[in-house]
Amino acid sequence: MASVTDDEVIKKRLLIDGDAGNDEKRLTSLLKTFIRWCNSTDDPSSEESHLTVQRMLATLAQSDHAIQKSSQVYRMNLLEQENYERLNKQIESRIEEAEQKIKESKEELKMAKQIRKHRQEYDALAKVIQQQPDRQETTRKLQNVDEELKHSEETKKKLEQKLDLRRKQFHVLISAIHELQSMLEEDEGSEVTDGKQDEMDTT
């Protein structure tokens, strides 16, 4: 903890005591003076007694003045407290209004960002649409593609027919080769048999 200086102690003492501390000392002094005056054997009509009474009356007047002053200060403090409470309520109300405005501003900013995002998306989509060909050109291209598909189908069909014909011709050719091979084998067998027969006849 930081060390407390003598000046700070005096300031705190003055703030705590205020006029009330002086009033208490003044009343204590008045009480002691009054007791001494009551116990005094001096003549009440003497000048000393008269001065004492005047000092006590002056002290009472000061105390009364201090009480009135303290009462006024108390009322002023009450008024200031009410004023502070009213100002505090006004400040709290303004803070709530500011928080509400901040919240509304955030919502508006969020909405503005969303609108801006949509606008950018719409602009990008519009650019893409503008880059695309028109409907007539697209229809013409589709017709060309359809015609090309039909031509390809016809070409495919002709090729399949031609391939089937070649397959049949090849099958016929293979069959003919097999028949020719069989005939050749039969002819060779006949020649061998005839040759053996001639040899037997010669012997």
JSON list of C-alpha atoms in Angstrom, two decimals:
[
{"chain": "A", "resi": 1, "resn": "MET", "atom": "CA", "xyz": [0.00, 0.00, 0.00]},
{"chain": "A", "resi": 2, "resn": "ALA", "atom": "CA", "xyz": [1.19, 3.55, -0.73]},
{"chain": "A", "resi": 3, "resn": "SER", "atom": "CA", "xyz": [2.21, 5.67, 2.25]},
{"chain": "A", "resi": 4, "resn": "VAL", "atom": "CA", "xyz": [-0.35, 8.25, 3.36]},
{"chain": "A", "resi": 5, "resn": "THR", "atom": "CA", "xyz": [1.04, 11.78, 3.70]},
{"chain": "A", "resi": 6, "resn": "ASP", "atom": "CA", "xyz": [0.14, 14.22, 6.46]},
{"chain": "A", "resi": 7, "resn": "ASP", "atom": "CA", "xyz": [-1.71, 16.44, 3.99]},
{"chain": "A", "resi": 8, "resn": "GLU", "atom": "CA", "xyz": [-3.96, 13.56, 2.94]},
{"chain": "A", "resi": 9, "resn": "VAL", "atom": "CA", "xyz": [-4.68, 12.74, 6.59]},
{"chain": "A", "resi": 10, "resn": "ILE", "atom": "CA", "xyz": [-5.61, 16.39, 7.26]},
{"chain": "A", "resi": 11, "resn": "LYS", "atom": "CA", "xyz": [-7.82, 16.54, 4.17]},
{"chain": "A", "resi": 12, "resn": "LYS", "atom": "CA", "xyz": [-9.64, 13.36, 5.15]},
{"chain": "A", "resi": 13, "resn": "ARG", "atom": "CA", "xyz": [-10.06, 14.66, 8.70]},
{"chain": "A", "resi": 14, "resn": "LEU", "atom": "CA", "xyz": [-11.55, 17.92, 7.43]},
{"chain": "A", "resi": 15, "resn": "LEU", "atom": "CA", "xyz": [-13.90, 16.04, 5.07]},
{"chain": "A", "resi": 16, "resn": "ILE", "atom": "CA", "xyz": [-15.04, 13.76, 7.90]},
{"chain": "A", "resi": 17, "resn": "ASP", "atom": "CA", "xyz": [-15.35, 16.41, 10.61]},
{"chain": "A", "resi": 18, "resn": "GLY", "atom": "CA", "xyz": [-16.44, 19.44, 8.63]},
{"chain": "A", "resi": 19, "resn": "ASP", "atom": "CA", "xyz": [-18.39, 22.01, 10.62]},
{"chain": "A", "resi": 20, "resn": "ALA", "atom": "CA", "xyz": [-19.78, 19.26, 12.84]},
{"chain": "A", "resi": 21, "resn": "GLY", "atom": "CA", "xyz": [-16.38, 18.71, 14.43]},
{"chain": "A", "resi": 22, "resn": "ASN", "atom": "CA", "xyz": [-16.03, 22.39, 15.26]},
{"chain": "A", "resi": 23, "resn": "ASP", "atom": "CA", "xyz": [-19.62, 22.47, 16.58]},
{"chain": "A", "resi": 24, "resn": "GLU", "atom": "CA", "xyz": [-18.90, 19.59, 18.91]},
{"chain": "A", "resi": 25, "resn": "LYS", "atom": "CA", "xyz": [-15.78, 21.33, 20.24]},
{"chain": "A", "resi": 26, "resn": "ARG", "atom": "CA", "xyz": [-17.66, 24.59, 20.52]},
{"chain": "A", "resi": 27, "resn": "LEU", "atom": "CA", "xyz": [-20.54, 23.00, 22.46]},
{"chain": "A", "resi": 28, "resn": "THR", "atom": "CA", "xyz": [-18.12, 21.14, 24.72]},
{"chain": "A", "resi": 29, "resn": "SER", "atom": "CA", "xyz": [-16.32, 24.40, 25.46]},
{"chain": "A", "resi": 30, "resn": "LEU", "atom": "CA", "xyz": [-19.67, 26.13, 26.06]},
{"chain": "A", "resi": 31, "resn": "LEU", "atom": "CA", "xyz": [-20.74, 23.41, 28.47]},
{"chain": "A", "resi": 32, "resn": "LYS", "atom": "CA", "xyz": [-17.51, 23.67, 30.43]},
{"chain": "A", "resi": 33, "resn": "THR", "atom": "CA", "xyz": [-17.79, 27.47, 30.51]},
{"chain": "A", "resi": 34, "resn": "PHE", "atom": "CA", "xyz": [-21.40, 27.25, 31.68]},
{"chain": "A", "resi": 35, "resn": "ILE", "atom": "CA", "xyz": [-20.48, 24.81, 34.47]},
{"chain": "A", "resi": 36, "resn": "ARG", "atom": "CA", "xyz": [-17.63, 27.04, 35.60]},
{"chain": "A", "resi": 37, "resn": "TRP", "atom": "CA", "xyz": [-19.94, 30.08, 35.49]},
{"chain": "A", "resi": 38, "resn": "CYS", "atom": "CA", "xyz": [-22.61, 28.25, 37.56]},
{"chain": "A", "resi": 39, "resn": "ASN", "atom": "CA", "xyz": [-19.99, 27.16, 40.12]},
{"chain": "A", "resi": 40, "resn": "SER", "atom": "CA", "xyz": [-18.35, 30.54, 40.18]},
{"chain": "A", "resi": 41, "resn": "THR", "atom": "CA", "xyz": [-18.58, 32.57, 43.39]},
{"chain": "A", "resi": 42, "resn": "ASP", "atom": "CA", "xyz": [-18.26, 35.83, 41.52]},
{"chain": "A", "resi": 43, "resn": "ASP", "atom": "CA", "xyz": [-21.04, 38.36, 41.62]},
{"chain": "A", "resi": 44, "resn": "PRO", "atom": "CA", "xyz": [-23.41, 37.68, 38.68]},
{"chain": "A", "resi": 45, "resn": "SER", "atom": "CA", "xyz": [-23.61, 41.39, 38.10]},
{"chain": "A", "resi": 46, "resn": "SER", "atom": "CA", "xyz": [-19.87, 41.76, 37.82]},
{"chain": "A", "resi": 47, "resn": "GLU", "atom": "CA", "xyz": [-18.20, 42.66, 34.55]},
{"chain": "A", "resi": 48, "resn": "GLU", "atom": "CA", "xyz": [-16.39, 39.32, 34.38]},
{"chain": "A", "resi": 49, "resn": "SER", "atom": "CA", "xyz": [-19.66, 37.42, 34.78]},
{"chain": "A", "resi": 50, "resn": "HIS", "atom": "CA", "xyz": [-21.27, 39.66, 32.22]},
{"chain": "A", "resi": 51, "resn": "LEU", "atom": "CA", "xyz": [-18.47, 38.95, 29.71]},
{"chain": "A", "resi": 52, "resn": "THR", "atom": "CA", "xyz": [-18.78, 35.23, 30.33]},
{"chain": "A", "resi": 53, "resn": "VAL", "atom": "CA", "xyz": [-22.51, 35.35, 29.63]},
{"chain": "A", "resi": 54, "resn": "GLN", "atom": "CA", "xyz": [-21.87, 37.34, 26.43]},
{"chain": "A", "resi": 55, "resn": "ARG", "atom": "CA", "xyz": [-19.28, 34.78, 25.29]},
{"chain": "A", "resi": 56, "resn": "MET", "atom": "CA", "xyz": [-21.73, 31.93, 25.96]},
{"chain": "A", "resi": 57, "resn": "LEU", "atom": "CA", "xyz": [-24.47, 33.74, 24.04]},
{"chain": "A", "resi": 58, "resn": "ALA", "atom": "CA", "xyz": [-22.07, 34.36, 21.16]},
{"chain": "A", "resi": 59, "resn": "THR", "atom": "CA", "xyz": [-21.12, 30.68, 21.19]},
{"chain": "A", "resi": 60, "resn": "LEU", "atom": "CA", "xyz": [-24.80, 29.71, 21.14]},
{"chain": "A", "resi": 61, "resn": "ALA", "atom": "CA", "xyz": [-25.38, 32.08, 18.23]},
{"chain": "A", "resi": 62, "resn": "GLN", "atom": "CA", "xyz": [-22.47, 30.55, 16.34]},
{"chain": "A", "resi": 63, "resn": "SER", "atom": "CA", "xyz": [-23.77, 27.06, 17.05]},
{"chain": "A", "resi": 64, "resn": "ASP", "atom": "CA", "xyz": [-27.26, 28.06, 15.91]},
{"chain": "A", "resi": 65, "resn": "HIS", "atom": "CA", "xyz": [-25.80, 29.59, 12.78]},
{"chain": "A", "resi": 66, "resn": "ALA", "atom": "CA", "xyz": [-23.78, 26.42, 12.17]},
{"chain": "A", "resi": 67, "resn": "ILE", "atom": "CA", "xyz": [-26.91, 24.27, 12.63]},
{"chain": "A", "resi": 68, "resn": "GLN", "atom": "CA", "xyz": [-28.86, 26.40, 10.14]},
{"chain": "A", "resi": 69, "resn": "LYS", "atom": "CA", "xyz": [-25.94, 26.24, 7.74]},
{"chain": "A", "resi": 70, "resn": "SER", "atom": "CA", "xyz": [-25.72, 22.47, 8.13]},
{"chain": "A", "resi": 71, "resn": "SER", "atom": "CA", "xyz": [-29.46, 22.21, 7.55]},
{"chain": "A", "resi": 72, "resn": "GLN", "atom": "CA", "xyz": [-29.17, 24.25, 4.38]},
{"chain": "A", "resi": 73, "resn": "VAL", "atom": "CA", "xyz": [-26.24, 22.15, 3.24]},
{"chain": "A", "resi": 74, "resn": "TYR", "atom": "CA", "xyz": [-28.24, 19.01, 3.98]},
{"chain": "A", "resi": 75, "resn": "ARG", "atom": "CA", "xyz": [-31.20, 20.31, 1.92]},
{"chain": "A", "resi": 76, "resn": "MET", "atom": "CA", "xyz": [-28.82, 21.29, -0.87]},
{"chain": "A", "resi": 77, "resn": "ASN", "atom": "CA", "xyz": [-27.27, 17.84, -0.74]},
{"chain": "A", "resi": 78, "resn": "LEU", "atom": "CA", "xyz": [-30.72, 16.30, -0.99]},
{"chain": "A", "resi": 79, "resn": "LEU", "atom": "CA", "xyz": [-31.51, 18.50, -3.99]},
{"chain": "A", "resi": 80, "resn": "GLU", "atom": "CA", "xyz": [-28.18, 17.62, -5.60]},
{"chain": "A", "resi": 81, "resn": "GLN", "atom": "CA", "xyz": [-28.79, 13.95, -4.91]},
{"chain": "A", "resi": 82, "resn": "GLU", "atom": "CA", "xyz": [-32.20, 14.20, -6.59]},
{"chain": "A", "resi": 83, "resn": "ASN", "atom": "CA", "xyz": [-30.61, 16.07, -9.45]},
{"chain": "A", "resi": 84, "resn": "TYR", "atom": "CA", "xyz": [-27.89, 13.43, -9.74]},
{"chain": "A", "resi": 85, "resn": "GLU", "atom": "CA", "xyz": [-30.51, 10.66, -9.69]},
{"chain": "A", "resi": 86, "resn": "ARG", "atom": "CA", "xyz": [-32.48, 12.44, -12.40]},
{"chain": "A", "resi": 87, "resn": "LEU", "atom": "CA", "xyz": [-29.32, 12.94, -14.45]},
{"chain": "A", "resi": 88, "resn": "ASN", "atom": "CA", "xyz": [-28.39, 9.31, -13.87]},
{"chain": "A", "resi": 89, "resn": "LYS", "atom": "CA", "xyz": [-31.78, 8.19, -15.17]},
{"chain": "A", "resi": 90, "resn": "GLN", "atom": "CA", "xyz": [-31.41, 10.46, -18.19]},
{"chain": "A", "resi": 91, "resn": "ILE", "atom": "CA", "xyz": [-27.94, 9.09, -18.86]},
{"chain": "A", "resi": 92, "resn": "GLU", "atom": "CA", "xyz": [-29.18, 5.49, -18.52]},
{"chain": "A", "resi": 93, "resn": "SER", "atom": "CA", "xyz": [-32.07, 6.29, -20.87]},
{"chain": "A", "resi": 94, "resn": "ARG", "atom": "CA", "xyz": [-29.68, 7.82, -23.39]},
{"chain": "A", "resi": 95, "resn": "ILE", "atom": "CA", "xyz": [-27.36, 4.83, -23.06]},
{"chain": "A", "resi": 96, "resn": "GLU", "atom": "CA", "xyz": [-30.29, 2.50, -23.77]},
{"chain": "A", "resi": 97, "resn": "GLU", "atom": "CA", "xyz": [-31.27, 4.63, -26.76]},
{"chain": "A", "resi": 98, "resn": "ALA", "atom": "CA", "xyz": [-27.68, 4.60, -28.01]},
{"chain": "A", "resi": 99, "resn": "GLU", "atom": "CA", "xyz": [-27.48, 0.81, -27.58]},
{"chain": "A", "resi": 100, "resn": "GLN", "atom": "CA", "xyz": [-30.78, 0.44, -29.46]},
{"chain": "A", "resi": 101, "resn": "LYS", "atom": "CA", "xyz": [-29.51, 2.70, -32.24]},
{"chain": "A", "resi": 102, "resn": "ILE", "atom": "CA", "xyz": [-26.26, 0.72, -32.39]},
{"chain": "A", "resi": 103, "resn": "LYS", "atom": "CA", "xyz": [-28.26, -2.50, -32.62]},
{"chain": "A", "resi": 104, "resn": "GLU", "atom": "CA", "xyz": [-30.46, -1.04, -35.36]},
{"chain": "A", "resi": 105, "resn": "SER", "atom": "CA", "xyz": [-27.38, 0.25, -37.18]},
{"chain": "A", "resi": 106, "resn": "LYS", "atom": "CA", "xyz": [-25.82, -3.22, -37.04]},
{"chain": "A", "resi": 107, "resn": "GLU", "atom": "CA", "xyz": [-29.00, -4.73, -38.48]},
{"chain": "A", "resi": 108, "resn": "GLU", "atom": "CA", "xyz": [-29.07, -2.08, -41.22]},
{"chain": "A", "resi": 109, "resn": "LEU", "atom": "CA", "xyz": [-25.40, -2.71, -41.98]},
{"chain": "A", "resi": 110, "resn": "LYS", "atom": "CA", "xyz": [-26.03, -6.45, -42.13]},
{"chain": "A", "resi": 111, "resn": "MET", "atom": "CA", "xyz": [-28.98, -5.88, -44.45]},
{"chain": "A", "resi": 112, "resn": "ALA", "atom": "CA", "xyz": [-26.92, -3.52, -46.62]},
{"chain": "A", "resi": 113, "resn": "LYS", "atom": "CA", "xyz": [-24.13, -6.12, -46.90]},
{"chain": "A", "resi": 114, "resn": "GLN", "atom": "CA", "xyz": [-26.69, -8.77, -47.85]},
{"chain": "A", "resi": 115, "resn": "ILE", "atom": "CA", "xyz": [-28.23, -6.50, -50.50]},
{"chain": "A", "resi": 116, "resn": "ARG", "atom": "CA", "xyz": [-24.77, -5.67, -51.83]},
{"chain": "A", "resi": 117, "resn": "LYS", "atom": "CA", "xyz": [-23.90, -9.37, -51.99]},
{"chain": "A", "resi": 118, "resn": "HIS", "atom": "CA", "xyz": [-27.12, -10.14, -53.87]},
{"chain": "A", "resi": 119, "resn": "ARG", "atom": "CA", "xyz": [-26.48, -7.25, -56.25]},
{"chain": "A", "resi": 120, "resn": "GLN", "atom": "CA", "xyz": [-22.99, -8.54, -56.98]},
{"chain": "A", "resi": 121, "resn": "GLU", "atom": "CA", "xyz": [-24.40, -12.03, -57.58]},
{"chain": "A", "resi": 122, "resn": "TYR", "atom": "CA", "xyz": [-27.06, -10.59, -59.89]},
{"chain": "A", "resi": 123, "resn": "ASP", "atom": "CA", "xyz": [-24.44, -8.59, -61.81]},
{"chain": "A", "resi": 124, "resn": "ALA", "atom": "CA", "xyz": [-22.24, -11.67, -62.20]},
{"chain": "A", "resi": 125, "resn": "LEU", "atom": "CA", "xyz": [-25.23, -13.73, -63.37]},
{"chain": "A", "resi": 126, "resn": "ALA", "atom": "CA", "xyz": [-26.23, -10.98, -65.82]},
{"chain": "A", "resi": 127, "resn": "LYS", "atom": "CA", "xyz": [-22.69, -11.01, -67.28]},
{"chain": "A", "resi": 128, "resn": "VAL", "atom": "CA", "xyz": [-22.84, -14.79, -67.69]},
{"chain": "A", "resi": 129, "resn": "ILE", "atom": "CA", "xyz": [-26.25, -14.53, -69.36]},
{"chain": "A", "resi": 130, "resn": "GLN", "atom": "CA", "xyz": [-24.97, -11.82, -71.70]},
{"chain": "A", "resi": 131, "resn": "GLN", "atom": "CA", "xyz": [-22.06, -14.03, -72.69]},
{"chain": "A", "resi": 132, "resn": "GLN", "atom": "CA", "xyz": [-24.44, -16.86, -73.62]},
{"chain": "A", "resi": 133, "resn": "PRO", "atom": "CA", "xyz": [-25.82, -17.01, -77.21]},
{"chain": "A", "resi": 134, "resn": "ASP", "atom": "CA", "xyz": [-29.38, -15.99, -77.89]},
{"chain": "A", "resi": 135, "resn": "ARG", "atom": "CA", "xyz": [-32.24, -18.45, -78.20]},
{"chain": "A", "resi": 136, "resn": "GLN", "atom": "CA", "xyz": [-32.36, -18.53, -82.03]},
{"chain": "A", "resi": 137, "resn": "GLU", "atom": "CA", "xyz": [-28.66, -19.27, -82.28]},
{"chain": "A", "resi": 138, "resn": "THR", "atom": "CA", "xyz": [-28.97, -21.95, -79.63]},
{"chain": "A", "resi": 139, "resn": "THR", "atom": "CA", "xyz": [-31.92, -23.52, -81.47]},
{"chain": "A", "resi": 140, "resn": "ARG", "atom": "CA", "xyz": [-29.97, -23.49, -84.74]},
{"chain": "A", "resi": 141, "resn": "LYS", "atom": "CA", "xyz": [-26.99, -25.14, -83.08]},
{"chain": "A", "resi": 142, "resn": "LEU", "atom": "CA", "xyz": [-29.25, -27.79, -81.56]},
{"chain": "A", "resi": 143, "resn": "GLN", "atom": "CA", "xyz": [-30.76, -28.48, -84.97]},
{"chain": "A", "resi": 144, "resn": "ASN", "atom": "CA", "xyz": [-27.29, -28.84, -86.46]},
{"chain": "A", "resi": 145, "resn": "VAL", "atom": "CA", "xyz": [-26.28, -31.19, -83.68]},
{"chain": "A", "resi": 146, "resn": "ASP", "atom": "CA", "xyz": [-29.50, -33.19, -84.21]},
{"chain": "A", "resi": 147, "resn": "GLU", "atom": "CA", "xyz": [-28.80, -33.47, -87.92]},
{"chain": "A", "resi": 148, "resn": "GLU", "atom": "CA", "xyz": [-25.23, -34.55, -87.22]},
{"chain": "A", "resi": 149, "resn": "LEU", "atom": "CA", "xyz": [-26.54, -37.20, -84.82]},
{"chain": "A", "resi": 150, "resn": "LYS", "atom": "CA", "xyz": [-28.98, -38.48, -87.45]},
{"chain": "A", "resi": 151, "resn": "HIS", "atom": "CA", "xyz": [-26.20, -38.57, -90.05]},
{"chain": "A", "resi": 152, "resn": "SER", "atom": "CA", "xyz": [-23.97, -40.41, -87.60]},
{"chain": "A", "resi": 153, "resn": "GLU", "atom": "CA", "xyz": [-26.76, -42.93, -86.90]},
{"chain": "A", "resi": 154, "resn": "GLU", "atom": "CA", "xyz": [-27.26, -43.53, -90.62]},
{"chain": "A", "resi": 155, "resn": "THR", "atom": "CA", "xyz": [-23.52, -43.89, -91.16]},
{"chain": "A", "resi": 156, "resn": "LYS", "atom": "CA", "xyz": [-23.32, -46.29, -88.25]},
{"chain": "A", "resi": 157, "resn": "LYS", "atom": "CA", "xyz": [-26.21, -48.31, -89.62]},
{"chain": "A", "resi": 158, "resn": "LYS", "atom": "CA", "xyz": [-24.61, -48.51, -93.08]},
{"chain": "A", "resi": 159, "resn": "LEU", "atom": "CA", "xyz": [-21.30, -49.55, -91.57]},
{"chain": "A", "resi": 160, "resn": "GLU", "atom": "CA", "xyz": [-23.01, -52.24, -89.51]},
{"chain": "A", "resi": 161, "resn": "GLN", "atom": "CA", "xyz": [-24.80, -53.53, -92.62]},
{"chain": "A", "resi": 162, "resn": "LYS", "atom": "CA", "xyz": [-21.57, -53.49, -94.57]},
{"chain": "A", "resi": 163, "resn": "LEU", "atom": "CA", "xyz": [-19.76, -55.26, -91.74]},
{"chain": "A", "resi": 164, "resn": "ASP", "atom": "CA", "xyz": [-22.52, -57.87, -91.58]},
{"chain": "A", "resi": 165, "resn": "LEU", "atom": "CA", "xyz": [-22.24, -58.41, -95.33]},
{"chain": "A", "resi": 166, "resn": "ARG", "atom": "CA", "xyz": [-18.48, -58.77, -95.08]},
{"chain": "A", "resi": 167, "resn": "ARG", "atom": "CA", "xyz": [-18.97, -61.21, -92.20]},
{"chain": "A", "resi": 168, "resn": "LYS", "atom": "CA", "xyz": [-21.35, -63.35, -94.33]},
{"chain": "A", "resi": 169, "resn": "GLN", "atom": "CA", "xyz": [-19.02, -63.22, -97.32]},
{"chain": "A", "resi": 170, "resn": "PHE", "atom": "CA", "xyz": [-16.14, -64.25, -95.13]},
{"chain": "A", "resi": 171, "resn": "HIS", "atom": "CA", "xyz": [-18.19, -67.14, -93.77]},
{"chain": "A", "resi": 172, "resn": "VAL", "atom": "CA", "xyz": [-19.06, -68.24, -97.29]},
{"chain": "A", "resi": 173, "resn": "LEU", "atom": "CA", "xyz": [-15.41, -67.96, -98.29]},
{"chain": "A", "resi": 174, "resn": "ILE", "atom": "CA", "xyz": [-14.33, -70.07, -95.32]},
{"chain": "A", "resi": 175, "resn": "SER", "atom": "CA", "xyz": [-16.96, -72.68, -96.16]},
{"chain": "A", "resi": 176, "resn": "ALA", "atom": "CA", "xyz": [-15.80, -72.76, -99.77]},
{"chain": "A", "resi": 177, "resn": "ILE", "atom": "CA", "xyz": [-12.21, -73.18, -98.68]},
{"chain": "A", "resi": 178, "resn": "HIS", "atom": "CA", "xyz": [-13.16, -76.06, -96.40]},
{"chain": "A", "resi": 179, "resn": "GLU", "atom": "CA", "xyz": [-15.10, -77.74, -99.25]},
{"chain": "A", "resi": 180, "resn": "LEU", "atom": "CA", "xyz": [-12.22, -77.21, -101.66]},
{"chain": "A", "resi": 181, "resn": "GLN", "atom": "CA", "xyz": [-9.80, -78.66, -99.13]},
{"chain": "A", "resi": 182, "resn": "SER", "atom": "CA", "xyz": [-12.04, -81.69, -98.66]},
{"chain": "A", "resi": 183, "resn": "MET", "atom": "CA", "xyz": [-12.27, -82.20, -102.45]},
{"chain": "A", "resi": 184, "resn": "LEU", "atom": "CA", "xyz": [-8.49, -81.95, -102.76]},
{"chain": "A", "resi": 185, "resn": "GLU", "atom": "CA", "xyz": [-8.02, -84.48, -100.02]},
{"chain": "A", "resi": 186, "resn": "GLU", "atom": "CA", "xyz": [-10.49, -86.83, -101.73]},
{"chain": "A", "resi": 187, "resn": "ASP", "atom": "CA", "xyz": [-8.69, -86.42, -105.09]},
{"chain": "A", "resi": 188, "resn": "GLU", "atom": "CA", "xyz": [-5.32, -87.16, -103.50]},
{"chain": "A", "resi": 189, "resn": "GLY", "atom": "CA", "xyz": [-6.79, -90.27, -101.87]},
{"chain": "A", "resi": 190, "resn": "SER", "atom": "CA", "xyz": [-8.18, -91.49, -105.19]},
{"chain": "A", "resi": 191, "resn": "GLU", "atom": "CA", "xyz": [-4.84, -90.98, -106.95]},
{"chain": "A", "resi": 192, "resn": "VAL", "atom": "CA", "xyz": [-3.00, -92.99, -104.30]},
{"chain": "A", "resi": 193, "resn": "THR", "atom": "CA", "xyz": [-5.49, -95.84, -104.60]},
{"chain": "A", "resi": 194, "resn": "ASP", "atom": "CA", "xyz": [-5.24, -95.89, -108.41]},
{"chain": "A", "resi": 195, "resn": "GLY", "atom": "CA", "xyz": [-1.42, -95.93, -108.23]},
{"chain": "A", "resi": 196, "resn": "LYS", "atom": "CA", "xyz": [-1.39, -98.93, -105.97]},
{"chain": "A", "resi": 197, "resn": "GLN", "atom": "CA", "xyz": [-3.80, -100.76, -108.22]},
{"chain": "A", "resi": 198, "resn": "ASP", "atom": "CA", "xyz": [-1.57, -100.12, -111.29]},
{"chain": "A", "resi": 199, "resn": "GLU", "atom": "CA", "xyz": [1.46, -101.48, -109.49]},
{"chain": "A", "resi": 200, "resn": "MET", "atom": "CA", "xyz": [-0.39, -104.60, -108.58]},
{"chain": "A", "resi": 201, "resn": "ASP", "atom": "CA", "xyz": [-1.50, -105.06, -112.18]},
{"chain": "A", "resi": 202, "resn": "THR", "atom": "CA", "xyz": [2.06, -104.67, -113.48]},
{"chain": "A", "resi": 203, "resn": "THR", "atom": "CA", "xyz": [3.36, -107.33, -111.15]}
]
